[in-house]
Amino acid sequence: MAEAEATAARLRLYSYWRSTCSHRARIALSLKGVDYEYKAVNLLKGEQSDPEFVKLNPMKFVPALVDGDSVIGDSYAIALASMEILCLLSQKYPEPPLLPHDLQKKALNHQIASIVASGIQPLHNLTVLRFIDQRVGAGESVLWTQQQIERGFTAIENLIQLKGCAGKYATGDEVQLADVFLAPQIYAAIERTKIDMSNYPTLARLHSEYMAHPAFVAALPGRQPDAPFSS
Amino acid sequence: MAEAEATAGRLSLYSYWRSSCSHRARIALNLKGVDYEYKVVNLLKGEQSDPEFVKLNPMKFVPALVDGDFVIGDSYAIVLYLEDKYPEPPLLPHDLQNKALNHQIASIVASGIQPLHNLTVLRFIDQKVGAGEGVLWTQQQIERGFTAIENLIQLKGCAGKYATGDEVLLADVFLAPQIYVAIERTKIDMSNYPTLARLHSEYMAHPAFVAALPGRQPDAPSSS
């Protein structure tokens, strides 16, 4: 479609392969079937400080989505900031819907997304990890990360079981907002910590579902253009 | 409103006077003109671990909102739920880009600043790094986040009387408690953030925001 081609030419996602927040945005774009140009920003090499990127995103964080003339989330600060990309995508590309119409289910999706985005991920971002390794002791951040994830996963597992909301996916049989936020967090937990997922049976099962869903698979860190070959 | 009165029982908000996340929910309820019952959860006494509360909110955070049989935790989810249920006055604009911007500012606060100085983190730092180190850390995280927001607002040229225009919107609901905490608890120099400083004055003059202040809550100490 002419419009899709024009859209594809206009949408650019600035992303780092390993960034959980970038991962969320990639899942959403993938679910919506929206084509985009992938622009790698190597956080470990400090590419977020490159003048061209800084002009785009003064706060030097990924993800950032460029849509034509407008930069969405150009000053993303610390960790998150994918919420507004998802909001924009939901409005512009309504199918498939990531939020249910039912107010209570919608609220539950926001709650799960928020537990991940505010309650877990920020507590193990680069700033915090560097601080802990420097001021507490080298390697202390690994234990801290696992503890924060365990707290959050306990909460989410309990919440999902309490609400009896899970179906094939977190809040039913369709992929919704909660899944977009859960998938990268569970993936990071399994990849980077020694977390025992048998303590979180629902989350463990959801992980298998995500790893079998094409849109989620396409968004995996190891599948991105900037992922090292030997990942 | 007849609809609000007809709801069997009022909404209940589980809140701690000093919690900036509870503060956000209180502002939103006040802006929407929704009456609610205030239920105290004393975080310092560990009341968030009471079995009854854990059943309500497994994350053991405040705020939590109870609407009949329905319980919702997390301030972001609560505010958006209130936005859906009580559309007037709207906290989100129709314009996609302004809406996204409001979410961005809310997110910078909710994910980028506040979690980094919550009780868990501060206790860890004071125990493992050194007593009192948490205060400096808090100020640094707030300064980082305020720099981002001040730059963002100036870059977008979006501010009016309030953060993203002349009406109070989602960004203001999240900004007000964070700015208040910064001023009350740190030695932050607000002259570095002129827009945020001005917004603070606006919030302190708005009745819905004033009624939501920590010191105005039932569980605030008398001598605050």
Short mmCIF file of C-alpha atoms in Angstrom, two decimals:
data_model
loop_
_atom_site.label_atom_id
_atom_site.label_comp_id
_atom_site.label_asym_id
_atom_site.label_seq_id
_atom_site.Cartn_x
_atom_site.Cartn_y
_atom_site.Cartn_z
CA MET A 1 0.00 0.00 0.00
CA ALA A 2 1.25 3.42 -0.82
CA GLU A 3 0.39 4.62 2.65
CA ALA A 4 2.22 1.71 4.29
CA GLU A 5 5.28 2.38 2.18
CA ALA A 6 5.22 6.03 3.13
CA THR A 7 4.78 5.00 6.73
CA ALA A 8 7.62 2.50 6.56
CA ALA A 9 9.86 5.19 5.15
CA ARG A 10 8.93 7.53 7.98
CA LEU A 11 9.16 5.27 11.03
CA ARG A 12 12.56 4.80 12.60
CA LEU A 13 13.17 3.07 15.89
CA TYR A 14 16.35 3.88 17.78
CA SER A 15 17.09 0.76 19.75
CA TYR A 16 19.75 -1.24 21.51
CA TRP A 17 19.45 -4.99 21.02
CA ARG A 18 19.72 -5.78 24.71
CA SER A 19 17.63 -2.94 26.09
CA THR A 20 14.46 -4.28 27.74
CA CYS A 21 12.65 -1.04 27.00
CA SER A 22 13.62 -1.17 23.33
CA HIS A 23 12.48 -4.80 23.36
CA ARG A 24 8.98 -3.74 24.45
CA ALA A 25 8.72 -1.23 21.61
CA ARG A 26 9.91 -3.83 19.10
CA ILE A 27 7.26 -6.30 20.27
CA ALA A 28 4.52 -3.71 19.90
CA LEU A 29 5.64 -2.67 16.41
CA SER A 30 5.91 -6.32 15.45
CA LEU A 31 2.42 -7.14 16.79
CA LYS A 32 0.96 -4.21 14.88
CA GLY A 33 2.67 -5.35 11.69
CA VAL A 34 4.26 -1.93 11.38
CA ASP A 35 7.41 -1.77 9.32
CA TYR A 36 10.24 0.43 10.55
CA GLU A 37 13.87 1.21 10.05
CA TYR A 38 16.08 -0.10 12.86
CA LYS A 39 18.68 2.38 14.06
CA ALA A 40 21.18 0.84 16.43
CA VAL A 41 22.44 2.82 19.40
CA ASN A 42 25.22 0.98 21.21
CA LEU A 43 24.80 1.96 24.83
CA LEU A 44 27.98 0.21 25.97
CA LYS A 45 30.00 2.16 23.41
CA GLY A 46 28.34 5.38 24.50
CA GLU A 47 26.66 5.99 21.15
CA GLN A 48 23.77 7.61 22.96
CA SER A 49 26.12 10.57 23.37
CA ASP A 50 26.75 10.97 19.63
CA PRO A 51 25.76 14.54 18.69
CA GLU A 52 23.25 13.36 16.07
CA PHE A 53 21.47 11.18 18.59
CA VAL A 54 21.63 13.76 21.35
CA LYS A 55 19.95 16.27 19.05
CA LEU A 56 17.20 13.73 18.55
CA ASN A 57 17.00 12.64 22.15
CA PRO A 58 18.58 15.03 24.64
CA MET A 59 18.25 12.57 27.48
CA LYS A 60 20.23 9.99 25.56
CA PHE A 61 18.04 6.96 26.11
CA VAL A 62 16.50 4.27 23.97
CA PRO A 63 13.98 3.55 22.63
CA ALA A 64 13.06 6.58 20.57
CA LEU A 65 10.59 6.47 17.72
CA VAL A 66 10.82 8.90 14.86
CA ASP A 67 7.63 9.30 12.86
CA GLY A 68 8.16 11.67 9.97
CA ASP A 69 8.99 15.02 11.48
CA SER A 70 8.08 14.17 15.00
CA VAL A 71 10.26 12.43 17.47
CA ILE A 72 8.24 10.50 19.95
CA GLY A 73 9.89 10.21 23.28
CA ASP A 74 12.94 12.14 22.31
CA SER A 75 13.98 12.82 25.87
CA TYR A 76 13.35 9.53 27.37
CA ALA A 77 14.89 9.50 30.72
CA ILE A 78 16.04 6.52 32.62
CA ALA A 79 14.66 3.10 31.89
CA LEU A 80 11.08 3.24 30.68
CA ALA A 81 9.48 5.68 28.31
CA SER A 82 8.07 2.98 26.08
CA MET A 83 4.62 3.66 27.48
CA GLU A 84 4.06 6.61 25.20
CA ILE A 85 5.30 4.79 22.11
CA LEU A 86 2.80 2.06 22.87
CA CYS A 87 0.07 4.61 23.46
CA LEU A 88 0.81 6.23 20.13
CA LEU A 89 0.98 2.91 18.32
CA SER A 90 -2.30 1.82 19.87
CA GLN A 91 -4.02 4.93 18.62
CA LYS A 92 -2.47 5.02 15.16
CA TYR A 93 -2.58 1.30 14.51
CA PRO A 94 -5.61 0.05 16.40
CA GLU A 95 -5.40 -3.54 15.16
CA PRO A 96 -4.85 -5.78 16.91
CA PRO A 97 -5.92 -3.95 20.07
CA LEU A 98 -3.48 -4.20 22.95
CA LEU A 99 -5.99 -2.99 25.50
CA PRO A 100 -9.39 -4.58 26.18
CA HIS A 101 -12.56 -2.49 26.29
CA ASP A 102 -13.56 -3.85 29.67
CA LEU A 103 -12.45 -1.22 32.20
CA GLN A 104 -11.34 -3.69 34.81
CA LYS A 105 -9.34 -5.85 32.45
CA LYS A 106 -7.81 -2.75 30.96
CA ALA A 107 -6.82 -1.55 34.43
CA LEU A 108 -5.31 -4.95 35.22
CA ASN A 109 -3.18 -4.77 32.08
CA HIS A 110 -1.95 -1.32 33.11
CA GLN A 111 -1.18 -2.62 36.58
CA ILE A 112 0.92 -5.51 35.31
CA ALA A 113 2.69 -3.25 32.80
CA SER A 114 3.41 -0.77 35.58
CA ILE A 115 4.75 -3.39 37.97
CA VAL A 116 7.31 -4.24 35.29
CA ALA A 117 7.98 -0.68 34.12
CA SER A 118 8.15 0.99 37.53
CA GLY A 119 8.55 -1.81 40.05
CA ILE A 120 11.14 -4.07 38.46
CA GLN A 121 13.06 -2.79 35.44
CA PRO A 122 14.20 0.60 36.79
CA LEU A 123 15.68 -1.09 39.84
CA HIS A 124 18.15 -2.99 37.66
CA ASN A 125 18.97 -0.39 35.04
CA LEU A 126 22.55 0.56 34.18
CA THR A 127 22.68 3.53 36.55
CA VAL A 128 21.68 1.46 39.56
CA LEU A 129 23.88 -1.50 38.66
CA ARG A 130 26.96 0.65 38.17
CA PHE A 131 26.32 2.41 41.50
CA ILE A 132 25.98 -0.88 43.35
CA ASP A 133 29.05 -2.45 41.78
CA GLN A 134 31.11 0.65 42.53
CA ARG A 135 29.87 1.51 46.01
CA VAL A 136 28.80 -1.82 47.47
CA GLY A 137 31.09 -4.25 45.74
CA ALA A 138 31.88 -5.75 42.36
CA GLY A 139 29.25 -8.29 41.37
CA GLU A 140 26.80 -7.27 44.13
CA SER A 141 24.49 -5.98 41.45
CA VAL A 142 23.81 -9.47 40.13
CA LEU A 143 22.29 -10.61 43.42
CA TRP A 144 20.39 -7.31 43.72
CA THR A 145 18.95 -7.76 40.21
CA GLN A 146 17.75 -11.25 40.97
CA GLN A 147 16.16 -10.12 44.25
CA GLN A 148 14.25 -7.27 42.59
CA ILE A 149 13.02 -9.53 39.83
CA GLU A 150 11.96 -12.16 42.36
CA ARG A 151 9.97 -9.58 44.34
CA GLY A 152 8.24 -8.37 41.22
CA PHE A 153 7.59 -11.83 39.80
CA THR A 154 6.13 -12.97 43.12
CA ALA A 155 3.76 -10.01 43.00
CA ILE A 156 2.74 -10.60 39.39
CA GLU A 157 2.33 -14.37 39.80
CA ASN A 158 0.17 -13.77 42.91
CA LEU A 159 -1.84 -11.07 41.16
CA ILE A 160 -2.55 -13.20 38.10
CA GLN A 161 -3.56 -16.17 40.25
CA LEU A 162 -5.70 -14.00 42.53
CA LYS A 163 -7.52 -12.46 39.58
CA GLY A 164 -7.77 -15.83 37.78
CA CYS A 165 -7.24 -13.83 34.63
CA ALA A 166 -4.73 -15.86 32.67
CA GLY A 167 -5.71 -17.68 29.51
CA LYS A 168 -3.26 -18.55 26.79
CA TYR A 169 -1.67 -15.19 27.65
CA ALA A 170 -1.41 -13.11 30.79
CA THR A 171 -4.93 -11.69 30.95
CA GLY A 172 -6.83 -13.88 28.53
CA ASP A 173 -6.48 -15.71 25.25
CA GLU A 174 -5.30 -12.68 23.28
CA VAL A 175 -1.98 -10.91 23.52
CA GLN A 176 -2.45 -7.65 25.41
CA LEU A 177 -0.43 -4.81 26.93
CA ALA A 178 0.62 -6.89 29.94
CA ASP A 179 2.27 -9.43 27.61
CA VAL A 180 4.22 -6.71 25.80
CA PHE A 181 5.78 -5.68 29.12
CA LEU A 182 6.10 -9.16 30.65
CA ALA A 183 7.89 -10.86 27.77
CA PRO A 184 11.10 -8.77 27.83
CA GLN A 185 11.27 -8.84 31.62
CA ILE A 186 10.89 -12.63 31.84
CA TYR A 187 13.41 -13.04 29.03
CA ALA A 188 15.94 -10.80 30.80
CA ALA A 189 15.39 -12.67 34.07
CA ILE A 190 16.05 -16.05 32.51
CA GLU A 191 18.99 -14.89 30.41
CA ARG A 192 20.79 -12.88 33.05
CA THR A 193 19.99 -14.34 36.47
CA LYS A 194 19.80 -17.73 38.14
CA ILE A 195 16.14 -17.20 38.90
CA ASP A 196 14.16 -20.37 39.58
CA MET A 197 11.15 -20.02 37.28
CA SER A 198 9.41 -23.00 38.88
CA ASN A 199 8.43 -20.53 41.60
CA TYR A 200 6.41 -18.65 38.98
CA PRO A 201 4.55 -21.33 37.03
CA THR A 202 2.28 -18.92 35.16
CA LEU A 203 5.16 -16.68 34.11
CA ALA A 204 7.17 -19.72 33.06
CA ARG A 205 4.30 -20.92 30.89
CA LEU A 206 3.81 -17.45 29.43
CA HIS A 207 7.48 -17.42 28.48
CA SER A 208 6.96 -20.55 26.39
CA GLU A 209 3.98 -18.94 24.68
CA TYR A 210 5.95 -15.80 23.86
CA MET A 211 8.86 -17.86 22.51
CA ALA A 212 6.39 -19.54 20.12
CA HIS A 213 4.73 -16.31 18.88
CA PRO A 214 6.26 -14.93 15.67
CA ALA A 215 5.90 -11.24 16.62
CA PHE A 216 7.62 -11.82 19.94
CA VAL A 217 10.34 -13.98 18.41
CA ALA A 218 11.14 -11.33 15.80
CA ALA A 219 11.65 -8.80 18.60
CA LEU A 220 14.12 -10.90 20.60
CA PRO A 221 17.45 -9.23 21.41
CA GLY A 222 19.48 -11.86 19.55
CA ARG A 223 17.46 -11.28 16.38
CA GLN A 224 18.28 -7.59 16.11
CA PRO A 225 20.69 -6.14 13.55
CA ASP A 226 23.05 -4.93 16.30
CA ALA A 227 23.19 -8.20 18.23
CA PRO A 228 26.61 -9.82 18.25
CA PHE A 229 26.81 -13.04 16.22
CA SER A 230 27.96 -15.03 19.15
CA SER A 231 25.05 -14.23 21.48
CA MET B 1 -23.25 13.40 40.63
CA ALA B 2 -26.13 10.94 40.76
CA GLU B 3 -24.01 8.21 39.23
CA ALA B 4 -21.27 8.59 41.81
CA GLU B 5 -23.77 8.58 44.67
CA ALA B 6 -25.61 5.56 43.32
CA THR B 7 -22.46 3.46 43.40
CA ALA B 8 -22.88 1.04 46.27
CA GLY B 9 -20.49 2.44 48.84
CA ARG B 10 -17.82 4.95 48.07
CA LEU B 11 -14.51 4.15 46.47
CA SER B 12 -11.80 3.37 48.99
CA LEU B 13 -8.21 4.45 48.58
CA TYR B 14 -5.47 2.71 50.53
CA SER B 15 -2.88 5.40 51.04
CA TYR B 16 0.06 6.57 53.10
CA TRP B 17 0.20 10.31 53.69
CA ARG B 18 3.81 10.66 52.59
CA SER B 19 3.77 8.26 49.63
CA SER B 20 4.17 10.20 46.40
CA CYS B 21 2.40 7.44 44.48
CA SER B 22 -0.60 7.72 46.83
CA HIS B 23 -0.35 11.49 46.34
CA ARG B 24 -0.88 11.03 42.58
CA ALA B 25 -4.05 8.98 43.12
CA ARG B 26 -5.40 11.55 45.59
CA ILE B 27 -4.88 14.37 43.08
CA ALA B 28 -6.68 12.43 40.35
CA LEU B 29 -9.64 11.61 42.62
CA ASN B 30 -9.90 15.26 43.65
CA LEU B 31 -9.69 16.53 40.07
CA LYS B 32 -12.49 14.16 39.07
CA GLY B 33 -14.56 15.27 42.05
CA VAL B 34 -14.87 11.68 43.26
CA ASP B 35 -15.56 11.15 46.93
CA TYR B 36 -13.61 8.35 48.57
CA GLU B 37 -12.89 6.71 51.86
CA TYR B 38 -9.29 7.11 53.03
CA LYS B 39 -7.78 3.89 54.36
CA VAL B 40 -4.44 4.27 56.08
CA VAL B 41 -1.51 1.96 55.40
CA ASN B 42 1.44 2.92 57.56
CA LEU B 43 4.48 1.92 55.51
CA LEU B 44 6.94 2.65 58.30
CA LYS B 45 5.07 0.28 60.61
CA GLY B 46 5.06 -2.37 57.89
CA GLU B 47 1.29 -2.39 57.53
CA GLN B 48 1.69 -3.11 53.81
CA SER B 49 2.60 -6.65 54.86
CA ASP B 50 -0.64 -7.22 56.77
CA PRO B 51 -2.24 -10.33 55.18
CA GLU B 52 -5.46 -8.44 54.44
CA PHE B 53 -3.59 -5.79 52.49
CA VAL B 54 -1.32 -8.27 50.68
CA LYS B 55 -4.44 -10.03 49.42
CA LEU B 56 -5.61 -6.68 48.05
CA ASN B 57 -2.28 -5.70 46.54
CA PRO B 58 0.34 -8.45 46.19
CA MET B 59 3.05 -5.93 45.39
CA LYS B 60 2.53 -4.47 48.88
CA PHE B 61 2.65 -0.93 47.58
CA VAL B 62 0.24 1.90 48.09
CA PRO B 63 -1.94 3.18 46.60
CA ALA B 64 -4.67 0.62 46.01
CA LEU B 65 -8.18 1.55 44.90
CA VAL B 66 -11.24 -0.48 45.82
CA ASP B 67 -14.36 0.02 43.71
CA GLY B 68 -17.01 -2.39 44.95
CA ASP B 69 -15.60 -5.86 44.28
CA PHE B 70 -12.84 -4.54 42.08
CA VAL B 71 -9.37 -3.84 43.43
CA ILE B 72 -6.68 -2.10 41.43
CA GLY B 73 -3.12 -1.39 42.52
CA ASP B 74 -0.45 0.90 41.09
CA SER B 75 -0.92 4.63 40.73
CA TYR B 76 -0.60 4.69 36.93
CA ALA B 77 -3.27 2.01 36.54
CA ILE B 78 -5.48 3.75 39.11
CA VAL B 79 -5.25 7.14 37.41
CA LEU B 80 -6.02 5.66 33.99
CA TYR B 81 -8.94 3.69 35.46
CA LEU B 82 -10.36 6.89 36.95
CA GLU B 83 -9.87 8.57 33.58
CA ASP B 84 -11.95 5.85 31.91
CA LYS B 85 -14.65 5.72 34.55
CA TYR B 86 -15.02 9.47 35.17
CA PRO B 87 -14.27 11.14 31.84
CA GLU B 88 -14.78 14.71 33.10
CA PRO B 89 -12.64 16.65 33.35
CA PRO B 90 -10.35 14.74 30.95
CA LEU B 91 -6.76 14.14 32.01
CA LEU B 92 -5.65 13.07 28.54
CA PRO B 93 -5.98 15.24 25.43
CA HIS B 94 -7.37 13.92 22.14
CA ASP B 95 -4.33 15.01 20.19
CA LEU B 96 -2.13 11.92 19.79
CA GLN B 97 1.15 13.69 20.18
CA ASN B 98 0.13 15.68 23.24
CA LYS B 99 -1.33 12.51 24.73
CA ALA B 100 1.94 10.67 24.11
CA LEU B 101 3.86 13.57 25.64
CA ASN B 102 1.73 13.40 28.78
CA HIS B 103 2.47 9.68 29.06
CA GLN B 104 6.14 10.37 28.51
CA ILE B 105 6.34 12.89 31.33
CA ALA B 106 4.28 10.64 33.61
CA SER B 107 6.59 7.75 32.77
CA ILE B 108 9.76 9.69 33.42
CA VAL B 109 8.42 10.32 36.92
CA ALA B 110 6.85 6.90 37.50
CA SER B 111 9.67 4.78 36.11
CA GLY B 112 12.65 7.07 35.86
CA ILE B 113 12.65 8.94 39.13
CA GLN B 114 10.38 7.74 41.91
CA PRO B 115 11.30 4.02 41.94
CA LEU B 116 14.95 4.92 42.31
CA HIS B 117 14.31 6.56 45.65
CA ASN B 118 11.66 4.26 47.08
CA LEU B 119 11.99 2.70 50.56
CA THR B 120 13.56 -0.54 49.30
CA VAL B 121 16.34 1.26 47.49
CA LEU B 122 16.97 3.79 50.25
CA ARG B 123 17.19 1.14 52.94
CA PHE B 124 19.62 -0.88 50.81
CA ILE B 125 21.83 2.13 50.19
CA ASP B 126 21.83 3.28 53.80
CA GLN B 127 22.66 -0.24 54.97
CA LYS B 128 25.19 -1.28 52.33
CA VAL B 129 26.81 1.97 51.29
CA GLY B 130 26.52 4.07 54.38
CA ALA B 131 24.02 5.83 56.62
CA GLY B 132 22.70 8.95 54.96
CA GLU B 133 24.01 8.06 51.49
CA GLY B 134 20.40 7.57 50.42
CA VAL B 135 19.72 11.30 50.64
CA LEU B 136 22.45 12.24 48.19
CA TRP B 137 21.40 9.43 45.84
CA THR B 138 17.80 10.67 45.96
CA GLN B 139 18.80 14.18 45.04
CA GLN B 140 20.97 12.95 42.15
CA GLN B 141 18.20 10.81 40.68
CA ILE B 142 15.69 13.64 40.96
CA GLU B 143 18.13 16.07 39.34
CA ARG B 144 18.65 13.68 36.42
CA GLY B 145 14.95 13.28 35.91
CA PHE B 146 14.13 16.97 36.35
CA THR B 147 16.80 17.87 33.80
CA ALA B 148 15.16 15.48 31.36
CA ILE B 149 11.67 16.85 31.96
CA GLU B 150 12.70 20.52 31.93
CA ASN B 151 14.57 19.93 28.65
CA LEU B 152 11.67 18.00 27.18
CA ILE B 153 9.10 20.66 28.06
CA GLN B 154 11.30 23.43 26.69
CA LEU B 155 12.13 21.47 23.53
CA LYS B 156 8.48 20.78 22.84
CA GLY B 157 7.44 24.31 23.82
CA CYS B 158 4.35 22.68 25.31
CA ALA B 159 3.91 24.40 28.63
CA GLY B 160 1.05 26.77 29.25
CA LYS B 161 -0.33 27.51 32.67
CA TYR B 162 0.35 23.82 33.32
CA ALA B 163 2.89 21.34 32.03
CA THR B 164 1.46 20.65 28.58
CA GLY B 165 -1.03 23.47 28.11
CA ASP B 166 -3.50 25.59 29.99
CA GLU B 167 -5.45 22.68 31.43
CA VAL B 168 -4.37 20.26 34.13
CA LEU B 169 -3.51 16.93 32.48
CA LEU B 170 -1.88 13.59 33.29
CA ALA B 171 1.63 15.03 33.33
CA ASP B 172 0.64 17.45 36.10
CA VAL B 173 -0.84 14.65 38.23
CA PHE B 174 2.55 12.93 38.18
CA LEU B 175 4.75 16.02 38.33
CA ALA B 176 3.16 17.69 41.34
CA PRO B 177 4.00 15.00 43.94
CA GLN B 178 7.50 14.51 42.56
CA ILE B 179 8.33 18.22 42.67
CA TYR B 180 6.84 18.44 46.15
CA VAL B 181 9.03 15.55 47.38
CA ALA B 182 12.10 17.10 45.80
CA ILE B 183 11.58 20.41 47.54
CA GLU B 184 10.54 18.92 50.89
CA ARG B 185 13.18 16.23 51.20
CA THR B 186 16.26 17.33 49.27
CA LYS B 187 18.40 20.42 48.88
CA ILE B 188 17.62 20.57 45.19
CA ASP B 189 18.14 23.95 43.54
CA MET B 190 14.86 24.54 41.72
CA SER B 191 16.26 27.57 39.90
CA ASN B 192 17.85 25.01 37.56
CA TYR B 193 14.33 23.95 36.56
CA PRO B 194 12.43 27.19 36.03
CA THR B 195 9.39 25.59 34.40
CA LEU B 196 9.07 22.98 37.13
CA ALA B 197 9.47 25.67 39.79
CA ARG B 198 6.70 27.71 38.22
CA LEU B 199 4.47 24.64 37.90
CA HIS B 200 4.98 23.98 41.59
CA SER B 201 3.50 27.40 42.39
CA GLU B 202 0.52 26.67 40.16
CA TYR B 203 -0.11 23.33 41.86
CA MET B 204 0.15 24.90 45.31
CA ALA B 205 -2.61 27.30 44.29
CA HIS B 206 -4.99 24.69 42.84
CA PRO B 207 -7.60 23.39 45.35
CA ALA B 208 -7.61 19.77 44.09
CA PHE B 209 -3.83 19.60 44.40
CA VAL B 210 -3.78 21.32 47.79
CA ALA B 211 -6.35 18.93 49.25
CA ALA B 212 -4.13 16.03 48.19
CA LEU B 213 -0.98 17.27 49.92
CA PRO B 214 0.66 14.87 52.37
CA GLY B 215 0.20 17.16 55.35
CA ARG B 216 -3.54 17.38 54.69
CA GLN B 217 -4.16 13.64 54.99
CA PRO B 218 -5.82 11.95 57.97
CA ASP B 219 -2.66 9.99 58.81
CA ALA B 220 -0.30 12.94 58.66
CA PRO B 221 1.25 13.72 62.02
CA SER B 222 -0.35 16.74 63.68
CA SER B 223 2.94 18.45 64.05
CA SER B 224 3.95 18.37 60.35
#
